[in-house]
Amino acid sequence: MPDTAEIESATNFATTAAWVVAAVIAAYLSGVALSWLVHRLGRRSQVLRDIAELTRRPVRATLMVIATTAAVRRTAAEHESWRGWVDHALVIAIIASVTWVVAGLVRVAERQALRRFAGGDSGLTDADRHRRKIKTQVVTLRRLAIAVVVVLGAAATLMTFPSFSDIGKTLFASAGVLSVVAGLAAQTSLGSVFAGIQIAFSDAVRVGDVVVLENEWGRIEEITLTYVVVRVWDERRLVLPCTYFTTTPFQNWTRNATELLGTAELDVDFTVPFDAMRAELDRLLRDNPKWDGRVGVLQVTDTIDGVVRIRMLVSASNAPALFDLRCDMREGMVAWLQRTNPGALPRRRIEHQTESPGLPAQVGAGPRTRYNGD
């Protein structure tokens, strides 16, 4: 039969467990009530709304851990065999929950900064470019701050272990060797992190910028401390390390402005009426909402292989609009040539020479045939 000590220990454990369950339920209900109260108060304050939304779960977890700790210390005897590891686990849980709360507050600060300095969607004006710059820097700072908070939380957790102090002394004694080894091992990772910070604050590229790299056209979708995500025009994602943007040349079409120039070229016959073609280009541009009204020029840039090369130089407010505008101008001009000047479409000429007996050959004196070339 169990002795009196075992019965007392079991009774104490059951009592403690009951108190812990009651404390956890009470703490959870208190957390729900607190969230409701902050949400009600947040009707007039955006900061309180963000706090209620982003710290709801970590605050509830913290309250439940604190309540559990209080219940254990109030009801459990200190001489119980399980008391030591339970107290240690609760200390670690408190550190983890507080770290979670601080990370949530960092996200609240990020949201407030974005709302105040980088509100609105990525657009086409100088203000929009400034907001995208602020957004890139704020998001990078938020990730860096959360990383620091997590590292500090992990360090505080390690400090709760008695053997950690001995490990720390050993590591401190060999800090010189370990720093060299760690530096060599983490050279690539640390280089990516510093490159990410450099990208965020050098303003070389921002979230929302249009770039051309690796023979791909895309838009910067996300910038982290170690990699950059580029959304390619066909919805693919190109993931590149941050060091790529600090060591490899790339095109940034929206670095200082979003307005761009583009060309659409056509090969036509020598009989094309240039004045009428220019008038048609002006009409097409005026009727197209993608044209920003800055540049609209038609030029003869070359004559090669029996055709005249026409270049239409147009402008638009951003890269997607420019691509569509170039396609529209090319299509509209071809349709106009087919409708009004079919003879101006590209053709190839073959000239035959005929020789009369006793007379020299006359160049161009024979019949001339024309056919459409492929």
GROMACS .gro file of C-alpha atoms in nm:
model
  374
    1MET     CA    1   0.000   0.000   0.000
    2PRO     CA    2   0.124   0.356  -0.070
    3ASP     CA    3   0.262   0.535   0.228
    4THR     CA    4   0.150   0.869   0.364
    5ALA     CA    5   0.417   1.067   0.173
    6GLU     CA    6   0.309   0.925  -0.163
    7ILE     CA    7  -0.057   0.996  -0.088
    8GLU     CA    8   0.029   1.351   0.016
    9SER     CA    9   0.238   1.404  -0.298
   10ALA     CA   10  -0.039   1.276  -0.523
   11THR     CA   11  -0.295   1.493  -0.346
   12ASN     CA   12  -0.070   1.795  -0.378
   13PHE     CA   13  -0.018   1.728  -0.748
   14ALA     CA   14  -0.391   1.691  -0.808
   15THR     CA   15  -0.462   2.011  -0.621
   16THR     CA   16  -0.196   2.195  -0.815
   17ALA     CA   17  -0.328   2.059  -1.145
   18ALA     CA   18  -0.680   2.175  -1.058
   19TRP     CA   19  -0.553   2.522  -0.966
   20VAL     CA   20  -0.351   2.537  -1.288
   21VAL     CA   21  -0.655   2.447  -1.501
   22ALA     CA   22  -0.866   2.708  -1.324
   23ALA     CA   23  -0.591   2.968  -1.355
   24VAL     CA   24  -0.544   2.899  -1.727
   25ILE     CA   25  -0.919   2.931  -1.793
   26ALA     CA   26  -0.938   3.251  -1.592
   27ALA     CA   27  -0.631   3.394  -1.770
   28TYR     CA   28  -0.773   3.305  -2.111
   29LEU     CA   29  -1.105   3.473  -2.031
   30SER     CA   30  -0.916   3.775  -1.900
   31GLY     CA   31  -0.722   3.787  -2.225
   32VAL     CA   32  -1.045   3.772  -2.426
   33ALA     CA   33  -1.191   4.052  -2.217
   34LEU     CA   34  -0.875   4.258  -2.254
   35SER     CA   35  -0.877   4.212  -2.632
   36TRP     CA   36  -1.243   4.315  -2.646
   37LEU     CA   37  -1.172   4.624  -2.436
   38VAL     CA   38  -0.873   4.730  -2.645
   39HIS     CA   39  -1.072   4.669  -2.962
   40ARG     CA   40  -1.353   4.888  -2.831
   41LEU     CA   41  -1.111   5.161  -2.737
   42GLY     CA   42  -0.943   5.119  -3.074
   43ARG     CA   43  -1.247   5.255  -3.256
   44ARG     CA   44  -1.093   5.597  -3.212
   45SER     CA   45  -0.729   5.492  -3.227
   46GLN     CA   46  -0.563   5.302  -3.511
   47VAL     CA   47  -0.269   5.218  -3.282
   48LEU     CA   48  -0.495   5.036  -3.036
   49ARG     CA   49  -0.663   4.849  -3.321
   50ASP     CA   50  -0.325   4.731  -3.445
   51ILE     CA   51  -0.222   4.630  -3.093
   52ALA     CA   52  -0.544   4.436  -3.045
   53GLU     CA   53  -0.498   4.257  -3.376
   54LEU     CA   54  -0.125   4.180  -3.371
   55THR     CA   55  -0.072   4.105  -3.001
   56ARG     CA   56  -0.394   3.922  -2.919
   57ARG     CA   57  -0.251   3.569  -2.915
   58PRO     CA   58   0.088   3.644  -2.752
   59VAL     CA   59  -0.080   3.848  -2.476
   60ARG     CA   60  -0.322   3.566  -2.401
   61ALA     CA   61  -0.036   3.315  -2.398
   62THR     CA   62   0.162   3.537  -2.160
   63LEU     CA   63  -0.134   3.574  -1.923
   64MET     CA   64  -0.190   3.199  -1.919
   65VAL     CA   65   0.178   3.127  -1.847
   66ILE     CA   66   0.185   3.386  -1.566
   67ALA     CA   67  -0.134   3.242  -1.419
   68THR     CA   68   0.008   2.890  -1.436
   69THR     CA   69   0.327   3.003  -1.263
   70ALA     CA   70   0.131   3.173  -0.986
   71ALA     CA   71  -0.088   2.866  -0.936
   72VAL     CA   72   0.210   2.632  -0.915
   73ARG     CA   73   0.402   2.848  -0.671
   74ARG     CA   74   0.097   2.902  -0.452
   75THR     CA   75  -0.019   2.539  -0.424
   76ALA     CA   76   0.279   2.310  -0.494
   77ALA     CA   77   0.525   2.228  -0.217
   78GLU     CA   78   0.885   2.319  -0.290
   79HIS     CA   79   1.012   1.975  -0.188
   80GLU     CA   80   0.813   1.799  -0.462
   81SER     CA   81   1.036   1.613  -0.710
   82TRP     CA   82   0.862   1.759  -1.012
   83ARG     CA   83   0.865   2.118  -0.889
   84GLY     CA   84   1.215   2.200  -1.019
   85TRP     CA   85   1.169   2.110  -1.385
   86VAL     CA   86   0.816   2.255  -1.389
   87ASP     CA   87   0.944   2.591  -1.261
   88HIS     CA   88   1.222   2.583  -1.520
   89ALA     CA   89   0.977   2.507  -1.800
   90LEU     CA   90   0.751   2.791  -1.687
   91VAL     CA   91   1.041   3.037  -1.686
   92ILE     CA   92   1.128   2.935  -2.042
   93ALA     CA   93   0.759   2.969  -2.139
   94ILE     CA   94   0.747   3.321  -1.991
   95ILE     CA   95   1.058   3.422  -2.186
   96ALA     CA   96   0.912   3.279  -2.508
   97SER     CA   97   0.573   3.448  -2.459
   98VAL     CA   98   0.730   3.785  -2.376
   99THR     CA   99   0.951   3.754  -2.685
  100TRP     CA  100   0.636   3.685  -2.886
  101VAL     CA  101   0.470   3.997  -2.742
  102VAL     CA  102   0.770   4.215  -2.824
  103ALA     CA  103   0.778   4.079  -3.179
  104GLY     CA  104   0.410   4.167  -3.210
  105LEU     CA  105   0.479   4.521  -3.090
  106VAL     CA  106   0.754   4.550  -3.351
  107ARG     CA  107   0.497   4.457  -3.616
  108VAL     CA  108   0.263   4.722  -3.473
  109ALA     CA  109   0.538   4.982  -3.509
  110GLU     CA  110   0.601   4.865  -3.865
  111ARG     CA  111   0.236   4.897  -3.958
  112GLN     CA  112   0.213   5.245  -3.809
  113ALA     CA  113   0.526   5.357  -3.993
  114LEU     CA  114   0.398   5.217  -4.322
  115ARG     CA  115   0.058   5.378  -4.274
  116ARG     CA  116   0.209   5.715  -4.194
  117PHE     CA  117   0.501   5.734  -4.437
  118ALA     CA  118   0.431   5.471  -4.707
  119GLY     CA  119   0.056   5.457  -4.740
  120GLY     CA  120  -0.109   5.370  -5.068
  121ASP     CA  121  -0.025   5.137  -5.352
  122SER     CA  122   0.287   5.148  -5.563
  123GLY     CA  123   0.221   5.399  -5.835
  124LEU     CA  124   0.375   5.631  -6.084
  125THR     CA  125   0.453   5.962  -5.913
  126ASP     CA  126   0.748   6.089  -5.715
  127ALA     CA  127   0.548   6.051  -5.394
  128ASP     CA  128   0.477   5.687  -5.480
  129ARG     CA  129   0.846   5.620  -5.538
  130HIS     CA  130   0.922   5.781  -5.201
  131ARG     CA  131   0.664   5.560  -5.032
  132ARG     CA  132   0.809   5.248  -5.191
  133LYS     CA  133   1.152   5.351  -5.064
  134ILE     CA  134   1.018   5.399  -4.709
  135LYS     CA  135   0.833   5.067  -4.728
  136THR     CA  136   1.148   4.881  -4.829
  137GLN     CA  137   1.346   5.031  -4.542
  138VAL     CA  138   1.074   4.983  -4.279
  139VAL     CA  139   1.014   4.619  -4.372
  140THR     CA  140   1.387   4.549  -4.361
  141LEU     CA  141   1.418   4.716  -4.019
  142ARG     CA  142   1.122   4.515  -3.891
  143ARG     CA  143   1.281   4.187  -3.996
  144LEU     CA  144   1.612   4.290  -3.844
  145ALA     CA  145   1.445   4.396  -3.517
  146ILE     CA  146   1.251   4.070  -3.490
  147ALA     CA  147   1.569   3.874  -3.556
  148VAL     CA  148   1.742   4.063  -3.273
  149VAL     CA  149   1.446   4.004  -3.039
  150VAL     CA  150   1.447   3.630  -3.115
  151VAL     CA  151   1.823   3.608  -3.058
  152LEU     CA  152   1.790   3.789  -2.725
  153GLY     CA  153   1.504   3.559  -2.625
  154ALA     CA  154   1.710   3.253  -2.713
  155ALA     CA  155   2.003   3.391  -2.514
  156ALA     CA  156   1.778   3.454  -2.213
  157THR     CA  157   1.649   3.098  -2.242
  158LEU     CA  158   2.002   2.958  -2.244
  159MET     CA  159   2.086   3.165  -1.936
  160THR     CA  160   1.827   2.969  -1.739
  161PHE     CA  161   2.039   2.654  -1.763
  162PRO     CA  162   2.299   2.625  -1.486
  163SER     CA  163   2.557   2.472  -1.715
  164PHE     CA  164   2.537   2.764  -1.955
  165SER     CA  165   2.773   2.975  -1.745
  166ASP     CA  166   3.042   2.706  -1.770
  167ILE     CA  167   2.986   2.680  -2.144
  168GLY     CA  168   3.013   3.057  -2.170
  169LYS     CA  169   3.346   3.059  -1.990
  170THR     CA  170   3.481   2.791  -2.223
  171LEU     CA  171   3.360   2.975  -2.530
  172PHE     CA  172   3.502   3.302  -2.403
  173ALA     CA  173   3.841   3.141  -2.351
  174SER     CA  174   3.849   3.026  -2.714
  175ALA     CA  175   3.664   3.324  -2.858
  176GLY     CA  176   3.945   3.414  -3.095
  177VAL     CA  177   3.952   3.077  -3.269
  178LEU     CA  178   3.575   3.042  -3.272
  179SER     CA  179   3.525   3.388  -3.419
  180VAL     CA  180   3.754   3.307  -3.710
  181VAL     CA  181   3.586   2.971  -3.771
  182ALA     CA  182   3.238   3.119  -3.742
  183GLY     CA  183   3.331   3.406  -3.972
  184LEU     CA  184   3.458   3.171  -4.240
  185ALA     CA  185   3.158   2.939  -4.206
  186ALA     CA  186   2.900   3.219  -4.215
  187GLN     CA  187   3.075   3.439  -4.469
  188THR     CA  188   2.812   3.384  -4.738
  189SER     CA  189   2.516   3.421  -4.503
  190LEU     CA  190   2.652   3.733  -4.335
  191GLY     CA  191   2.737   3.877  -4.675
  192SER     CA  192   2.374   3.830  -4.785
  193VAL     CA  193   2.246   3.994  -4.466
  194PHE     CA  194   2.471   4.299  -4.506
  195ALA     CA  195   2.379   4.314  -4.875
  196GLY     CA  196   2.010   4.316  -4.780
  197ILE     CA  197   2.066   4.606  -4.541
  198GLN     CA  198   2.269   4.787  -4.807
  199ILE     CA  199   1.990   4.742  -5.064
  200ALA     CA  200   1.729   4.874  -4.821
  201PHE     CA  201   1.916   5.194  -4.736
  202SER     CA  202   2.113   5.265  -5.053
  203ASP     CA  203   1.789   5.308  -5.252
  204ALA     CA  204   1.935   5.112  -5.543
  205VAL     CA  205   1.617   4.905  -5.570
  206ARG     CA  206   1.282   4.927  -5.392
  207VAL     CA  207   0.972   4.716  -5.354
  208GLY     CA  208   0.764   4.778  -5.667
  209ASP     CA  209   1.053   4.879  -5.895
  210VAL     CA  210   1.053   4.748  -6.252
  211VAL     CA  211   1.382   4.573  -6.329
  212VAL     CA  212   1.540   4.375  -6.610
  213LEU     CA  213   1.783   4.105  -6.498
  214GLU     CA  214   1.883   3.758  -6.612
  215ASN     CA  215   1.710   3.843  -6.943
  216GLU     CA  216   1.380   3.871  -6.754
  217TRP     CA  217   1.145   4.167  -6.710
  218GLY     CA  218   0.974   4.186  -6.373
  219ARG     CA  219   0.880   4.385  -6.067
  220ILE     CA  220   1.043   4.370  -5.722
  221GLU     CA  221   0.789   4.194  -5.501
  222GLU     CA  222   0.977   4.137  -5.175
  223ILE     CA  223   1.312   4.230  -5.022
  224THR     CA  224   1.436   4.032  -4.722
  225LEU     CA  225   1.766   4.034  -4.537
  226THR     CA  226   1.902   3.749  -4.751
  227TYR     CA  227   1.712   3.734  -5.081
  228VAL     CA  228   1.498   3.937  -5.320
  229VAL     CA  229   1.185   3.807  -5.495
  230VAL     CA  230   1.119   3.939  -5.846
  231ARG     CA  231   0.774   3.882  -5.995
  232VAL     CA  232   0.837   3.811  -6.363
  233TRP     CA  233   0.589   3.932  -6.625
  234ASP     CA  234   0.443   3.582  -6.673
  235GLU     CA  235   0.366   3.542  -6.299
  236ARG     CA  236   0.681   3.341  -6.222
  237ARG     CA  237   0.892   3.434  -5.920
  238LEU     CA  238   1.265   3.484  -5.959
  239VAL     CA  239   1.442   3.449  -5.623
  240LEU     CA  240   1.791   3.601  -5.610
  241PRO     CA  241   2.034   3.651  -5.321
  242CYS     CA  242   2.081   4.008  -5.205
  243THR     CA  243   2.446   3.990  -5.307
  244TYR     CA  244   2.331   3.966  -5.670
  245PHE     CA  245   2.210   4.328  -5.661
  246THR     CA  246   2.537   4.452  -5.512
  247THR     CA  247   2.771   4.265  -5.748
  248THR     CA  248   2.584   4.224  -6.080
  249PRO     CA  249   2.468   4.503  -6.314
  250PHE     CA  250   2.092   4.517  -6.372
  251GLN     CA  251   1.842   4.759  -6.524
  252ASN     CA  252   1.610   4.956  -6.297
  253TRP     CA  253   1.344   5.121  -6.512
  254THR     CA  254   1.187   5.312  -6.222
  255ARG     CA  255   1.498   5.428  -6.038
  256ASN     CA  256   1.431   5.801  -6.074
  257ALA     CA  257   1.116   5.810  -6.286
  258THR     CA  258   0.864   5.569  -6.430
  259GLU     CA  259   0.826   5.740  -6.769
  260LEU     CA  260   0.991   5.549  -7.053
  261LEU     CA  261   1.052   5.570  -7.428
  262GLY     CA  262   1.006   5.276  -7.661
  263THR     CA  263   1.019   5.196  -8.031
  264ALA     CA  264   0.806   4.999  -8.274
  265GLU     CA  265   0.970   4.918  -8.608
  266LEU     CA  266   0.822   4.825  -8.945
  267ASP     CA  267   0.977   4.729  -9.279
  268VAL     CA  268   0.779   4.881  -9.569
  269ASP     CA  269   0.815   4.930  -9.942
  270PHE     CA  270   0.987   5.233 -10.099
  271THR     CA  271   0.648   5.358 -10.221
  272VAL     CA  272   0.515   5.423  -9.870
  273PRO     CA  273   0.379   5.779  -9.819
  274PHE     CA  274   0.578   5.909  -9.523
  275ASP     CA  275   0.368   6.220  -9.454
  276ALA     CA  276   0.047   6.020  -9.448
  277MET     CA  277   0.215   5.762  -9.225
  278ARG     CA  278   0.319   6.031  -8.978
  279ALA     CA  279  -0.033   6.174  -8.975
  280GLU     CA  280  -0.173   5.828  -8.904
  281LEU     CA  281   0.075   5.778  -8.618
  282ASP     CA  282  -0.033   6.109  -8.465
  283ARG     CA  283  -0.398   6.004  -8.490
  284LEU     CA  284  -0.332   5.664  -8.334
  285LEU     CA  285  -0.141   5.820  -8.047
  286ARG     CA  286  -0.409   6.081  -7.974
  287ASP     CA  287  -0.675   5.810  -7.960
  288ASN     CA  288  -0.472   5.583  -7.731
  289PRO     CA  289  -0.501   5.652  -7.353
  290LYS     CA  290  -0.169   5.478  -7.285
  291TRP     CA  291   0.026   5.757  -7.457
  292ASP     CA  292   0.143   6.027  -7.214
  293GLY     CA  293   0.177   6.294  -7.482
  294ARG     CA  294   0.552   6.348  -7.447
  295VAL     CA  295   0.707   6.183  -7.755
  296GLY     CA  296   0.556   6.058  -8.080
  297VAL     CA  297   0.801   6.052  -8.372
  298LEU     CA  298   0.821   5.854  -8.697
  299GLN     CA  299   1.165   5.824  -8.858
  300VAL     CA  300   1.326   5.637  -9.146
  301THR     CA  301   1.620   5.466  -8.979
  302ASP     CA  302   1.752   5.236  -9.256
  303THR     CA  303   1.709   5.100  -9.606
  304ILE     CA  304   1.813   4.739  -9.633
  305ASP     CA  305   1.730   4.437  -9.850
  306GLY     CA  306   1.495   4.635 -10.069
  307VAL     CA  307   1.279   4.774  -9.787
  308VAL     CA  308   1.259   5.091  -9.582
  309ARG     CA  309   1.285   5.053  -9.206
  310ILE     CA  310   1.047   5.279  -9.016
  311ARG     CA  311   1.092   5.347  -8.643
  312MET     CA  312   0.809   5.486  -8.434
  313LEU     CA  313   0.938   5.639  -8.111
  314VAL     CA  314   0.665   5.673  -7.847
  315SER     CA  315   0.644   5.740  -7.473
  316ALA     CA  316   0.430   5.616  -7.186
  317SER     CA  317   0.401   5.671  -6.813
  318ASN     CA  318   0.528   5.325  -6.711
  319ALA     CA  319   0.673   5.006  -6.851
  320PRO     CA  320   0.350   4.798  -6.886
  321ALA     CA  321   0.171   5.085  -7.058
  322LEU     CA  322   0.469   5.136  -7.290
  323PHE     CA  323   0.473   4.771  -7.398
  324ASP     CA  324   0.100   4.778  -7.475
  325LEU     CA  325   0.136   5.112  -7.656
  326ARG     CA  326   0.412   4.977  -7.881
  327CYS     CA  327   0.199   4.677  -7.970
  328ASP     CA  328  -0.100   4.902  -8.042
  329MET     CA  329   0.103   5.133  -8.268
  330ARG     CA  330   0.252   4.843  -8.462
  331GLU     CA  331  -0.087   4.677  -8.509
  332GLY     CA  332  -0.263   5.001  -8.598
  333MET     CA  333  -0.002   5.100  -8.857
  334VAL     CA  334  -0.009   4.760  -9.025
  335ALA     CA  335  -0.389   4.775  -9.042
  336TRP     CA  336  -0.369   5.125  -9.194
  337LEU     CA  337  -0.121   5.008  -9.458
  338GLN     CA  338  -0.341   4.711  -9.546
  339ARG     CA  339  -0.648   4.934  -9.571
  340THR     CA  340  -0.514   5.239  -9.753
  341ASN     CA  341  -0.175   5.154  -9.906
  342PRO     CA  342  -0.145   4.781  -9.975
  343GLY     CA  343   0.126   4.854 -10.229
  344ALA     CA  344   0.346   4.989  -9.950
  345LEU     CA  345   0.373   4.652  -9.781
  346PRO     CA  346   0.716   4.486  -9.813
  347ARG     CA  347   0.776   4.336 -10.158
  348ARG     CA  348   1.067   4.189 -10.349
  349ARG     CA  349   1.144   4.287 -10.709
  350ILE     CA  350   1.291   4.069 -10.983
  351GLU     CA  351   1.413   4.237 -11.300
  352HIS     CA  352   1.470   4.043 -11.622
  353GLN     CA  353   1.706   4.157 -11.899
  354THR     CA  354   1.641   4.094 -12.269
  355GLU     CA  355   1.912   4.114 -12.535
  356SER     CA  356   1.847   4.194 -12.903
  357PRO     CA  357   2.079   4.042 -13.167
  358GLY     CA  358   2.367   4.277 -13.232
  359LEU     CA  359   2.268   4.517 -12.955
  360PRO     CA  360   2.412   4.541 -12.604
  361ALA     CA  361   2.194   4.446 -12.311
  362GLN     CA  362   1.986   4.733 -12.173
  363VAL     CA  363   1.961   4.725 -11.798
  364GLY     CA  364   1.599   4.758 -11.689
  365ALA     CA  365   1.471   4.742 -12.048
  366GLY     CA  366   1.301   4.407 -11.999
  367PRO     CA  367   0.980   4.322 -11.819
  368ARG     CA  368   0.962   4.369 -11.439
  369THR     CA  369   0.772   4.131 -11.216
  370ARG     CA  370   0.682   4.189 -10.854
  371TYR     CA  371   0.572   3.935 -10.605
  372ASN     CA  372   0.515   3.924 -10.235
  373GLY     CA  373   0.821   3.794 -10.054
  374ASP     CA  374   0.809   3.569  -9.748
   0.00000   0.00000   0.00000
